[in-house]
């Protein structure tokens, strides 16, 4: 008889992983739901990408490209980069995972910040490493606090700039100070999921081009409206990208993903138009929150973090929004029990959010 007390045991750290909580997408009994919980593009995907998806259907019996050459070339041309230093993944999440698994393991530390993206500690545990949380200052990444937390075990520092769910960012001088202050064998990952929305910011291209230990990541999930398709990419030194490519599965991106992303990245007008709508509606929403006495930092992304007086008020506002068919994101898990993260929609959608919050405030007074 087999010993029934013996069971397969996951590797150390695996069971410490908190399951990722995605944004809610439906409300019971409602068909007019406005989903503003996952920072998706209200305009959807660019028409050129949709057409490419339809066209790619004819060749899905063929295995996809393993080297992603056409997509890397399109990205390189659009952003003025070296295609040899680009790696593509199933969302930028997969690129972040390549970095963690390639460069950190048991006994190593991975730094993330207090209100940083919830995937960072998950990725650290996946690699068997220890996530180290560093405080922020006024909801903003604090370079000195990060540098002060570096030990000889530190392998990676993850920051999102602009940050999620704060929407705040640090400037290029601060980023350079952070890069310069880190030991040469510690990777600084600049997660650029929202860089297109940050007016005047080059997204970390300069540092990722000039330093051997800076990795910039970007995604097709936000401004390009392709979150459901899963495509992202990273840019860094050739040796770093070369190592990450070894743990990338050869067919990690499908023919459909590659074709859609290539069409999207070649559509320069799309980014411009979406950024314009976002900045107008983001400013409108921020101003309306201010008038309602709800705290909100200036956001450099496609969402705002509304901070209420306390948690109970955030719960109430969330319920009022849901009664109006609007789904925002509670962010207690990010250290903001009093917060609601609201994706910036188009003009009509933003009007709906403002009206619902005004009605909620009026009902209270
Ligand atoms: C949305 C988001 C991403 C993008 O994830 P994908 O895997 O590319 O969809 C990455 N980082 C942050 C901070 C995000 O908010």
Short mmCIF file of C-alpha atoms and ligand atoms in Angstrom, two decimals:
data_model
loop_
_atom_site.label_atom_id
_atom_site.label_comp_id
_atom_site.label_asym_id
_atom_site.label_seq_id
_atom_site.Cartn_x
_atom_site.Cartn_y
_atom_site.Cartn_z
CA UNK A 1 0.00 0.00 0.00
CA UNK A 2 1.18 3.47 -0.89
CA UNK A 3 1.84 5.80 2.06
CA UNK A 4 -1.25 8.07 1.91
CA UNK A 5 0.34 10.74 4.10
CA UNK A 6 2.84 11.65 1.36
CA UNK A 7 1.56 14.38 -0.95
CA UNK A 8 3.12 16.52 -3.66
CA UNK A 9 4.36 19.75 -2.07
CA UNK A 10 4.65 23.02 -3.99
CA UNK A 11 8.01 24.75 -3.89
CA UNK A 12 8.72 27.09 -0.96
CA UNK A 13 6.87 30.38 -1.40
CA UNK A 14 4.23 29.13 -3.84
CA UNK A 15 1.47 28.91 -1.24
CA UNK A 16 2.32 32.41 0.00
CA UNK A 17 1.17 33.82 -3.32
CA UNK A 18 -2.03 35.78 -2.89
CA UNK A 19 -4.27 35.13 -5.90
CA UNK A 20 -4.42 38.14 -8.18
CA UNK A 21 -7.75 39.96 -7.93
CA UNK A 22 -8.93 41.26 -11.28
CA UNK A 23 -11.39 44.11 -11.72
CA UNK A 24 -15.03 43.10 -11.48
CA UNK A 25 -16.77 43.09 -14.86
CA UNK A 26 -20.49 42.52 -14.24
CA UNK A 27 -23.27 43.55 -11.89
CA UNK A 28 -26.15 41.19 -11.18
CA UNK A 29 -29.26 42.08 -13.16
CA UNK A 30 -27.75 44.92 -15.16
CA UNK A 31 -27.03 45.09 -18.86
CA UNK A 32 -25.86 48.74 -19.03
CA UNK A 33 -22.71 48.19 -17.00
CA UNK A 34 -19.89 50.68 -17.32
CA UNK A 35 -16.67 48.86 -16.41
CA UNK A 36 -14.08 51.28 -15.10
CA UNK A 37 -12.17 48.82 -12.96
CA UNK A 38 -9.26 47.68 -15.14
CA UNK A 39 -7.91 50.80 -16.89
CA UNK A 40 -9.04 49.64 -20.30
CA UNK A 41 -9.29 51.96 -23.29
CA UNK A 42 -12.88 53.24 -23.65
CA UNK A 43 -12.40 53.36 -27.44
CA UNK A 44 -11.55 49.65 -27.63
CA UNK A 45 -8.84 48.43 -29.99
CA UNK A 46 -7.66 50.33 -33.10
CA UNK A 47 -9.64 49.32 -36.24
CA UNK A 48 -6.38 48.26 -37.92
CA UNK A 49 -5.76 45.75 -35.11
CA UNK A 50 -9.29 44.38 -35.36
CA UNK A 51 -8.83 43.90 -39.10
CA UNK A 52 -5.51 42.15 -38.52
CA UNK A 53 -7.18 39.78 -36.04
CA UNK A 54 -9.83 38.83 -38.61
CA UNK A 55 -7.20 38.35 -41.30
CA UNK A 56 -5.00 36.20 -39.07
CA UNK A 57 -7.87 33.71 -38.67
CA UNK A 58 -6.96 32.30 -42.10
CA UNK A 59 -3.58 31.11 -40.89
CA UNK A 60 -4.16 29.85 -37.36
CA UNK A 61 -3.44 26.27 -38.40
CA UNK A 62 0.21 27.35 -38.77
CA UNK A 63 2.50 27.72 -35.79
CA UNK A 64 3.37 31.34 -35.07
CA UNK A 65 6.74 33.02 -35.46
CA UNK A 66 9.12 32.05 -32.67
CA UNK A 67 11.34 35.12 -32.87
CA UNK A 68 8.60 37.77 -33.19
CA UNK A 69 10.80 39.49 -35.77
CA UNK A 70 8.02 41.42 -37.53
CA UNK A 71 6.51 42.73 -34.31
CA UNK A 72 9.90 43.64 -32.85
CA UNK A 73 10.74 45.47 -36.07
CA UNK A 74 7.46 47.42 -35.95
CA UNK A 75 8.05 48.37 -32.30
CA UNK A 76 11.65 49.34 -33.06
CA UNK A 77 10.64 51.56 -35.98
CA UNK A 78 7.86 53.25 -34.05
CA UNK A 79 9.99 54.01 -31.00
CA UNK A 80 13.42 54.38 -32.59
CA UNK A 81 14.85 51.32 -30.83
CA UNK A 82 17.16 48.40 -31.61
CA UNK A 83 14.93 45.39 -32.46
CA UNK A 84 17.59 43.02 -31.11
CA UNK A 85 17.04 44.40 -27.62
CA UNK A 86 13.26 43.86 -27.56
CA UNK A 87 11.51 40.85 -26.03
CA UNK A 88 7.77 40.21 -26.37
CA UNK A 89 5.50 38.44 -23.93
CA UNK A 90 1.92 37.48 -23.20
CA UNK A 91 1.21 40.85 -21.68
CA UNK A 92 3.96 42.84 -20.01
CA UNK A 93 3.18 40.65 -17.00
CA UNK A 94 4.98 37.81 -18.76
CA UNK A 95 7.99 39.99 -19.47
CA UNK A 96 8.10 40.96 -15.79
CA UNK A 97 7.93 37.25 -14.98
CA UNK A 98 10.87 36.51 -17.31
CA UNK A 99 12.90 39.11 -15.42
CA UNK A 100 12.02 37.69 -11.99
CA UNK A 101 12.60 34.06 -12.98
CA UNK A 102 15.77 34.79 -14.86
CA UNK A 103 17.49 37.03 -12.35
CA UNK A 104 16.14 36.09 -8.90
CA UNK A 105 15.69 32.89 -6.96
CA UNK A 106 15.71 31.47 -3.49
CA UNK A 107 17.49 33.67 -0.97
CA UNK A 108 17.25 36.73 -3.22
CA UNK A 109 15.21 39.86 -2.60
CA UNK A 110 12.98 41.77 -4.99
CA UNK A 111 12.04 45.30 -4.03
CA UNK A 112 8.64 46.78 -4.79
CA UNK A 113 6.98 49.81 -3.25
CA UNK A 114 4.18 50.31 -0.77
CA UNK A 115 1.42 51.07 -3.27
CA UNK A 116 3.03 49.32 -6.24
CA UNK A 117 1.39 46.92 -8.68
CA UNK A 118 0.18 43.76 -6.93
CA UNK A 119 1.89 41.51 -9.49
CA UNK A 120 5.39 42.36 -8.17
CA UNK A 121 5.23 40.38 -4.89
CA UNK A 122 3.43 37.58 -6.74
CA UNK A 123 6.27 37.38 -9.28
CA UNK A 124 8.88 37.41 -6.51
CA UNK A 125 7.24 34.41 -4.82
CA UNK A 126 6.90 32.64 -8.17
CA UNK A 127 10.65 32.89 -8.57
CA UNK A 128 11.20 31.66 -5.01
CA UNK A 129 12.58 35.06 -4.00
CA UNK A 130 11.51 37.29 -1.13
CA UNK A 131 9.48 40.42 -1.92
CA UNK A 132 10.60 43.47 0.07
CA UNK A 133 8.09 46.29 0.38
CA UNK A 134 9.48 49.83 0.59
CA UNK A 135 7.41 52.79 1.77
CA UNK A 136 6.37 55.59 -0.56
CA UNK A 137 6.21 59.31 0.24
CA UNK A 138 2.86 60.98 -0.30
CA UNK A 139 1.76 58.12 -2.56
CA UNK A 140 4.85 58.57 -4.72
CA UNK A 141 7.89 56.33 -5.23
CA UNK A 142 10.69 57.41 -2.86
CA UNK A 143 14.14 56.93 -4.42
CA UNK A 144 16.03 57.27 -1.13
CA UNK A 145 13.80 54.75 0.61
CA UNK A 146 14.45 52.26 -2.19
CA UNK A 147 18.21 52.82 -2.15
CA UNK A 148 18.17 52.45 1.63
CA UNK A 149 16.45 49.05 1.33
CA UNK A 150 18.97 47.54 -1.07
CA UNK A 151 21.04 44.72 0.44
CA UNK A 152 23.55 42.36 -1.12
CA UNK A 153 20.64 39.98 -1.73
CA UNK A 154 18.67 42.48 -3.81
CA UNK A 155 18.41 41.41 -7.45
CA UNK A 156 15.52 43.46 -8.86
CA UNK A 157 13.69 46.72 -8.12
CA UNK A 158 10.23 46.95 -9.65
CA UNK A 159 8.61 50.34 -10.07
CA UNK A 160 5.74 51.45 -12.25
CA UNK A 161 6.13 54.99 -13.56
CA UNK A 162 3.42 56.33 -13.68
CA UNK A 163 2.27 54.18 -10.79
CA UNK A 164 -0.85 52.06 -10.46
CA UNK A 165 -3.13 52.73 -8.56
CA UNK A 166 -1.68 56.11 -7.55
CA UNK A 167 -1.28 57.69 -11.00
CA UNK A 168 1.70 59.62 -9.62
CA UNK A 169 5.15 59.57 -11.17
CA UNK A 170 8.74 60.56 -10.55
CA UNK A 171 10.74 62.67 -13.00
CA UNK A 172 13.65 61.68 -15.17
CA UNK A 173 16.25 63.16 -12.81
CA UNK A 174 14.91 61.04 -9.94
CA UNK A 175 14.88 57.94 -12.14
CA UNK A 176 18.46 58.57 -13.13
CA UNK A 177 19.46 58.99 -9.49
CA UNK A 178 17.78 55.66 -8.72
CA UNK A 179 19.55 53.92 -11.60
CA UNK A 180 22.89 55.42 -10.60
CA UNK A 181 22.43 54.52 -6.94
CA UNK A 182 21.78 50.82 -7.54
CA UNK A 183 24.63 48.32 -7.67
CA UNK A 184 25.40 47.30 -11.27
CA UNK A 185 24.10 43.78 -10.72
CA UNK A 186 20.66 44.91 -9.55
CA UNK A 187 18.06 45.31 -12.29
CA UNK A 188 15.83 48.37 -12.25
CA UNK A 189 12.56 47.47 -13.96
CA UNK A 190 10.65 50.51 -15.19
CA UNK A 191 7.13 49.23 -15.78
CA UNK A 192 5.75 51.62 -18.37
CA UNK A 193 2.18 50.35 -18.68
CA UNK A 194 0.91 53.95 -18.68
CA UNK A 195 3.76 55.97 -20.19
CA UNK A 196 1.77 57.03 -23.26
CA UNK A 197 -0.54 59.02 -20.98
CA UNK A 198 2.30 60.82 -19.18
CA UNK A 199 2.77 64.09 -21.04
CA UNK A 200 6.38 64.70 -22.03
CA UNK A 201 7.81 61.51 -20.48
CA UNK A 202 9.92 59.31 -22.77
CA UNK A 203 9.01 56.23 -20.76
CA UNK A 204 12.42 55.08 -19.61
CA UNK A 205 13.83 54.62 -23.13
CA UNK A 206 16.94 56.65 -22.32
CA UNK A 207 17.90 54.65 -19.25
CA UNK A 208 17.03 51.29 -20.80
CA UNK A 209 19.18 52.22 -23.81
CA UNK A 210 22.19 53.45 -21.90
CA UNK A 211 22.42 51.20 -18.80
CA UNK A 212 23.08 47.48 -18.80
CA UNK A 213 20.82 46.97 -15.77
CA UNK A 214 17.64 48.88 -16.66
CA UNK A 215 14.68 47.06 -18.20
CA UNK A 216 11.74 49.03 -19.56
CA UNK A 217 8.42 47.22 -20.08
CA UNK A 218 5.45 48.35 -22.14
CA UNK A 219 2.04 46.92 -22.90
CA UNK A 220 -0.63 46.73 -25.59
CA UNK A 221 -3.29 46.32 -22.88
CA UNK A 222 -3.90 49.97 -22.03
CA UNK A 223 -3.67 52.66 -24.70
CA UNK A 224 -3.84 50.10 -27.53
CA UNK A 225 -7.01 48.55 -26.11
CA UNK A 226 -5.78 44.96 -26.47
CA UNK A 227 -5.91 43.74 -22.86
CA UNK A 228 -7.94 40.70 -23.87
CA UNK A 229 -5.29 39.66 -26.35
CA UNK A 230 -2.24 39.72 -24.00
CA UNK A 231 0.78 41.35 -25.60
CA UNK A 232 3.57 43.33 -23.97
CA UNK A 233 7.28 43.89 -24.49
CA UNK A 234 10.49 44.76 -22.76
CA UNK A 235 13.61 46.70 -23.77
CA UNK A 236 17.03 46.46 -22.23
CA UNK A 237 20.66 45.48 -22.71
CA UNK A 238 21.29 42.71 -25.24
CA UNK A 239 22.73 40.32 -22.60
CA UNK A 240 19.75 40.81 -20.31
CA UNK A 241 17.23 40.28 -23.13
CA UNK A 242 19.26 37.30 -24.38
CA UNK A 243 19.05 35.60 -20.99
CA UNK A 244 15.31 36.26 -20.70
CA UNK A 245 14.74 34.89 -24.19
CA UNK A 246 16.08 31.50 -23.03
CA UNK A 247 13.19 31.05 -20.62
CA UNK A 248 10.58 32.40 -23.02
CA UNK A 249 8.57 29.62 -24.61
CA UNK A 250 9.11 29.61 -28.38
CA UNK A 251 5.39 29.98 -29.14
CA UNK A 252 4.39 32.27 -26.28
CA UNK A 253 2.56 34.62 -28.66
CA UNK A 254 -0.03 33.44 -31.17
CA UNK A 255 -0.28 34.48 -34.80
CA UNK A 256 -3.34 36.53 -33.88
CA UNK A 257 -1.56 38.34 -31.04
CA UNK A 258 1.47 39.15 -33.16
CA UNK A 259 -0.59 40.44 -36.10
CA UNK A 260 -2.86 42.63 -33.98
CA UNK A 261 -0.02 44.15 -31.98
CA UNK A 262 1.96 44.93 -35.11
CA UNK A 263 -1.01 46.69 -36.70
CA UNK A 264 -1.67 48.59 -33.47
CA UNK A 265 1.86 49.85 -32.94
CA UNK A 266 2.02 51.14 -36.52
CA UNK A 267 -1.11 53.25 -35.91
CA UNK A 268 0.47 56.42 -34.56
CA UNK A 269 -2.71 58.52 -34.76
CA UNK A 270 -4.46 56.14 -32.42
CA UNK A 271 -2.22 56.96 -29.48
CA UNK A 272 -2.50 60.68 -30.12
CA UNK A 273 -6.31 60.63 -30.27
CA UNK A 274 -6.73 58.43 -27.19
CA UNK A 275 -4.27 60.48 -25.17
CA UNK A 276 -6.19 63.65 -26.01
CA UNK A 277 -9.54 62.21 -24.91
CA UNK A 278 -7.95 60.83 -21.76
CA UNK A 279 -6.32 64.08 -20.73
CA UNK A 280 -9.54 66.07 -21.28
CA UNK A 281 -11.76 63.62 -19.43
CA UNK A 282 -9.17 62.92 -16.71
CA UNK A 283 -8.90 66.63 -15.95
CA UNK A 284 -12.71 66.92 -15.93
CA UNK A 285 -13.09 63.99 -13.53
CA UNK A 286 -10.31 65.24 -11.24
CA UNK A 287 -11.90 68.70 -11.07
CA UNK A 288 -15.33 67.21 -10.34
CA UNK A 289 -13.91 65.12 -7.50
CA UNK A 290 -12.32 68.25 -6.09
CA UNK A 291 -15.64 70.06 -6.16
CA UNK A 292 -17.23 67.17 -4.31
CA UNK A 293 -14.54 67.35 -1.64
CA UNK A 294 -12.99 64.02 -2.62
CA UNK A 295 -9.18 63.97 -2.50
CA UNK A 296 -7.33 63.06 -5.67
CA UNK A 297 -3.72 63.50 -6.78
CA UNK A 298 -2.98 64.67 -10.30
CA UNK A 299 -2.93 61.51 -12.39
CA UNK A 300 -0.46 60.84 -15.20
CA UNK A 301 -2.33 57.74 -16.31
CA UNK A 302 -5.80 56.72 -17.55
CA UNK A 303 -7.38 56.44 -14.13
CA UNK A 304 -7.78 58.52 -11.01
CA UNK A 305 -7.42 57.44 -7.40
CA UNK A 306 -10.31 58.97 -5.47
CA UNK A 307 -9.56 59.08 -1.76
CA UNK A 308 -12.55 59.37 0.56
CA UNK A 309 -12.59 60.47 4.19
CA UNK A 310 -12.44 56.86 5.38
CA UNK A 311 -13.09 53.30 4.30
CA UNK A 312 -16.81 53.35 5.11
CA UNK A 313 -17.29 56.32 2.80
CA UNK A 314 -15.41 54.58 -0.02
CA UNK A 315 -17.68 51.56 0.40
CA UNK A 316 -20.73 53.83 0.25
CA UNK A 317 -19.52 55.63 -2.87
CA UNK A 318 -18.69 52.30 -4.49
CA UNK A 319 -22.20 51.06 -3.77
CA UNK A 320 -23.72 54.25 -5.15
CA UNK A 321 -21.69 53.87 -8.33
CA UNK A 322 -22.75 50.24 -8.68
CA UNK A 323 -26.37 51.25 -8.26
CA UNK A 324 -25.78 53.53 -11.24
CA UNK A 325 -24.27 50.56 -13.13
CA UNK A 326 -20.66 51.72 -12.75
CA UNK A 327 -17.85 49.41 -11.63
CA UNK A 328 -14.80 51.08 -10.09
CA UNK A 329 -11.98 49.31 -8.27
CA UNK A 330 -11.59 49.09 -4.49
CA UNK A 331 -7.89 49.30 -3.71
CA UNK A 332 -7.62 48.19 -0.08
CA UNK A 333 -5.11 45.58 -1.19
CA UNK A 334 -2.86 48.40 -2.41
CA UNK A 335 -2.88 50.15 0.96
CA UNK A 336 -5.82 52.43 0.19
CA UNK A 337 -8.88 51.14 2.08
CA UNK A 338 -10.35 54.65 1.68
CA UNK A 339 -9.72 54.66 -2.07
CA UNK A 340 -11.54 53.91 -5.28
CA UNK A 341 -9.62 53.72 -8.52
CA UNK A 342 -11.73 54.89 -11.43
CA UNK A 343 -10.66 54.42 -15.04
CA UNK A 344 -11.12 57.52 -17.16
CA UNK A 345 -13.78 56.82 -19.77
CA UNK A 346 -14.97 58.82 -22.76
CA UNK A 347 -16.96 62.05 -22.37
CA UNK A 348 -20.31 60.34 -21.94
CA UNK A 349 -18.96 57.79 -19.48
CA UNK A 350 -17.18 60.44 -17.44
CA UNK A 351 -20.44 62.40 -17.31
CA UNK A 352 -22.13 59.31 -15.93
CA UNK A 353 -19.52 58.88 -13.17
CA UNK A 354 -19.70 62.52 -12.15
CA UNK A 355 -23.51 62.49 -12.11
CA UNK A 356 -23.57 59.35 -9.94
CA UNK A 357 -21.10 60.79 -7.44
CA UNK A 358 -23.00 64.10 -7.32
CA UNK A 359 -26.27 62.27 -6.69
CA UNK A 360 -24.59 60.24 -3.93
CA UNK A 361 -23.25 63.41 -2.25
CA UNK A 362 -26.63 65.14 -2.52
CA UNK A 363 -28.40 62.11 -1.04
CA UNK A 364 -26.10 62.30 1.94
CA UNK A 365 -26.48 65.97 2.80
C1 LIG B 1 -2.04 47.05 -16.54
C2 LIG B 1 -0.67 47.00 -16.01
C3 LIG B 1 0.30 46.23 -16.63
C4 LIG B 1 0.01 45.55 -17.92
O1 LIG B 1 -0.18 44.24 -17.80
P1 LIG B 1 -0.32 43.35 -19.13
O2 LIG B 1 0.18 42.05 -18.64
O3 LIG B 1 0.56 43.95 -20.16
O4 LIG B 1 -1.76 43.37 -19.49
C5 LIG B 1 1.58 46.23 -16.13
N1 LIG B 1 1.90 46.98 -15.06
C6 LIG B 1 1.00 47.76 -14.45
C7 LIG B 1 1.41 48.61 -13.32
C8 LIG B 1 -0.32 47.77 -14.90
O5 LIG B 1 -1.22 48.52 -14.27
#
